PDB file of C-alpha atoms in Angstrom:
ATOM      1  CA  UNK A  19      15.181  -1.541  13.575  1.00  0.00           C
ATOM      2  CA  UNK A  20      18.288  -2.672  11.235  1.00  0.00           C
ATOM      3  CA  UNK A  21      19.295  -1.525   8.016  1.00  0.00           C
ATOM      4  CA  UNK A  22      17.411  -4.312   6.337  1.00  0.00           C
ATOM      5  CA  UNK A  23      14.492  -2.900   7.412  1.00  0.00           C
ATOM      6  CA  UNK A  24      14.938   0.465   6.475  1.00  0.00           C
ATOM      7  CA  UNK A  25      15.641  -0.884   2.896  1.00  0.00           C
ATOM      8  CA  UNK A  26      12.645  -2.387   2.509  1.00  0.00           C
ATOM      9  CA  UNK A  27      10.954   0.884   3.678  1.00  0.00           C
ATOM     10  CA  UNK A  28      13.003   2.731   1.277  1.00  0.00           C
ATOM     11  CA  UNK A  29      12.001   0.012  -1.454  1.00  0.00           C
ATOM     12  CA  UNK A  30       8.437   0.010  -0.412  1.00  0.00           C
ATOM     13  CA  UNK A  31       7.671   3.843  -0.523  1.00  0.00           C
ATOM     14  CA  UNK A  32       9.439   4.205  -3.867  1.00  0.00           C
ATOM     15  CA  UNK A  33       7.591   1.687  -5.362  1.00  0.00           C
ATOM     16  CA  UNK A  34       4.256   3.218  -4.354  1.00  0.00           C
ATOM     17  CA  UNK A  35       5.464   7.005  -5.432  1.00  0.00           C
ATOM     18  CA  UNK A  36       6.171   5.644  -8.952  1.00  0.00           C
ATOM     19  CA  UNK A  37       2.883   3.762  -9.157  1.00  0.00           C
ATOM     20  CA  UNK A  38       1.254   6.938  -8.878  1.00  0.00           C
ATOM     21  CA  UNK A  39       2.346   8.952 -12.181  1.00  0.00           C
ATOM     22  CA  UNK A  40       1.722   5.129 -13.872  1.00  0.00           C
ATOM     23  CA  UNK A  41      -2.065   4.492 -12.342  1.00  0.00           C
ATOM     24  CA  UNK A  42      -3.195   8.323 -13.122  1.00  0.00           C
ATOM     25  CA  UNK A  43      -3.431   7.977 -17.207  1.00  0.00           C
ATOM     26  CA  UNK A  44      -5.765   4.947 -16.145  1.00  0.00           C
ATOM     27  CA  UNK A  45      -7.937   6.571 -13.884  1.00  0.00           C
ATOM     28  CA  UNK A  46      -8.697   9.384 -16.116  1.00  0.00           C
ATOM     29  CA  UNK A  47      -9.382   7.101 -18.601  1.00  0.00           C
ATOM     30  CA  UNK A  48     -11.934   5.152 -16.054  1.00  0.00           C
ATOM     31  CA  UNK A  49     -13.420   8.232 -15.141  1.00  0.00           C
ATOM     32  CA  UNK A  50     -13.050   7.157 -11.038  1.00  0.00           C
ATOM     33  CA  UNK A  51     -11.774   9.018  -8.250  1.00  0.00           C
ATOM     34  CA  UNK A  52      -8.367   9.396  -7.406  1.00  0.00           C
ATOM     35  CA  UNK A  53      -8.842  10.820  -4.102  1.00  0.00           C
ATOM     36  CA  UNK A  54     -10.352   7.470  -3.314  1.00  0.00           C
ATOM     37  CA  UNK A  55      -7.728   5.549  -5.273  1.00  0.00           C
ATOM     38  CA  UNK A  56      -4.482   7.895  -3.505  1.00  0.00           C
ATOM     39  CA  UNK A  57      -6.124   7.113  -0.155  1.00  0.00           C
ATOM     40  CA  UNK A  58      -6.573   3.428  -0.517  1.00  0.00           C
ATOM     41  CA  UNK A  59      -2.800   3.428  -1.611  1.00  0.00           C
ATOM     42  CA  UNK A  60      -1.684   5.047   1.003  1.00  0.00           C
ATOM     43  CA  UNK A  61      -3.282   3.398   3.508  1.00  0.00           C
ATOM     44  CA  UNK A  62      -1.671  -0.177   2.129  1.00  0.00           C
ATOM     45  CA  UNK A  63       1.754   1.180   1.613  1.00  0.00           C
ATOM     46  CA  UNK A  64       1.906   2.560   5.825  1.00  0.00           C
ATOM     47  CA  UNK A  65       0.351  -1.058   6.409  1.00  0.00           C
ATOM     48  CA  UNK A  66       3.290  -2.827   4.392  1.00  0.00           C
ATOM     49  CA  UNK A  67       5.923  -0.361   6.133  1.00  0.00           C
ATOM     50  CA  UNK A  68       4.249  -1.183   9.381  1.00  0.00           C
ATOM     51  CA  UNK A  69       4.546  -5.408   8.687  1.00  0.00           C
ATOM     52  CA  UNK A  70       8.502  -5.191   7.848  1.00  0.00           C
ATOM     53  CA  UNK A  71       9.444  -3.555  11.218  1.00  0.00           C
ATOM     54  CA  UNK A  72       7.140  -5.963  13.804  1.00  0.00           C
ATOM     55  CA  UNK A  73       8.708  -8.372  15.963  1.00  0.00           C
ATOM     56  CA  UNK A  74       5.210 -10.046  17.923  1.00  0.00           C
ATOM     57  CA  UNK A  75       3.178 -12.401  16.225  1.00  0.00           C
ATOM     58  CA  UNK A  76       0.085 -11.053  17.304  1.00  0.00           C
ATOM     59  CA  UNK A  77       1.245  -7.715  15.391  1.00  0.00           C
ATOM     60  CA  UNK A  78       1.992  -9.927  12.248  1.00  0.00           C
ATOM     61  CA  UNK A  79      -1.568 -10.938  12.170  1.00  0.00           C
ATOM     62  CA  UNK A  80      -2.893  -7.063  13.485  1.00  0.00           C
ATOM     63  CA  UNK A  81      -0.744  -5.930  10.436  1.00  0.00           C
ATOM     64  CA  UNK A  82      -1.900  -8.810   7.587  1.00  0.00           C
ATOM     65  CA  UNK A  83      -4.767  -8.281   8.443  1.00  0.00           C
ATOM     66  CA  UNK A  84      -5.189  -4.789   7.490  1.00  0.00           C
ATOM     67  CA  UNK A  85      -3.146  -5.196   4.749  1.00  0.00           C
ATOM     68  CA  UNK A  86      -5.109  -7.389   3.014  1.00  0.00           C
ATOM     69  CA  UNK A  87      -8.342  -5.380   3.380  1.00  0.00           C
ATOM     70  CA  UNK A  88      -6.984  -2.387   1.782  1.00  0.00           C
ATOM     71  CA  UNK A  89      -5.698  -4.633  -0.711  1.00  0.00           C
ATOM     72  CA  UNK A  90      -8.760  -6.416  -1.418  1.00  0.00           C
ATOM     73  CA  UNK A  91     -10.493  -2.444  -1.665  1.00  0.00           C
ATOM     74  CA  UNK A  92      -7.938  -1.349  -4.711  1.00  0.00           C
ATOM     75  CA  UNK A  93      -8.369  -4.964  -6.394  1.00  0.00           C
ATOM     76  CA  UNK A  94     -12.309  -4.069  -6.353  1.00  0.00           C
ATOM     77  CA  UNK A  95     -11.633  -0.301  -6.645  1.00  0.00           C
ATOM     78  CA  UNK A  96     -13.078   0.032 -10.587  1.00  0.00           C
ATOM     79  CA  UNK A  97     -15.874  -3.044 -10.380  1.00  0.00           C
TER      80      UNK A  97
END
């Protein structure tokens, strides 16, 4: 752990509590769930927090790897 790292936390978690108040008009408007839809987000932003502090390579890939399925789930989340 460095300070670089904990700045891209910081960065990280306050870009995914102000996507919140912006993605809820749209949701209502959708009609879709936003337990669902807080739970997905979640999820990704704990996997991004998780990828800026590994140091193996085999926990980069661990790490992508669920990243990019809960990515995939809120890019297919209203089809």
């Amino acid at each position: 752990m460095n300070n670089l790292n904990e700045i891209i936390r910081f960065l990280i978690l306050l870009c995914s509590t102000l996507r919140i108040p912006l993605s809820i008009e749209y949701i209502e408007c959708t009609k879709m769930a936003i337990t669902q839809f807080l739970l997905f987000l979640l999820t990704t932003t704990l996997r991004r927090m998780f990828l800026c502090g590994v140091n193996d390579l085999i926990t980069i890939f661990v790490a992508l790897e669920c990243f990019s399925s809960c990515t995939t789930i809120l890019s297919r989340f209203t089809k």
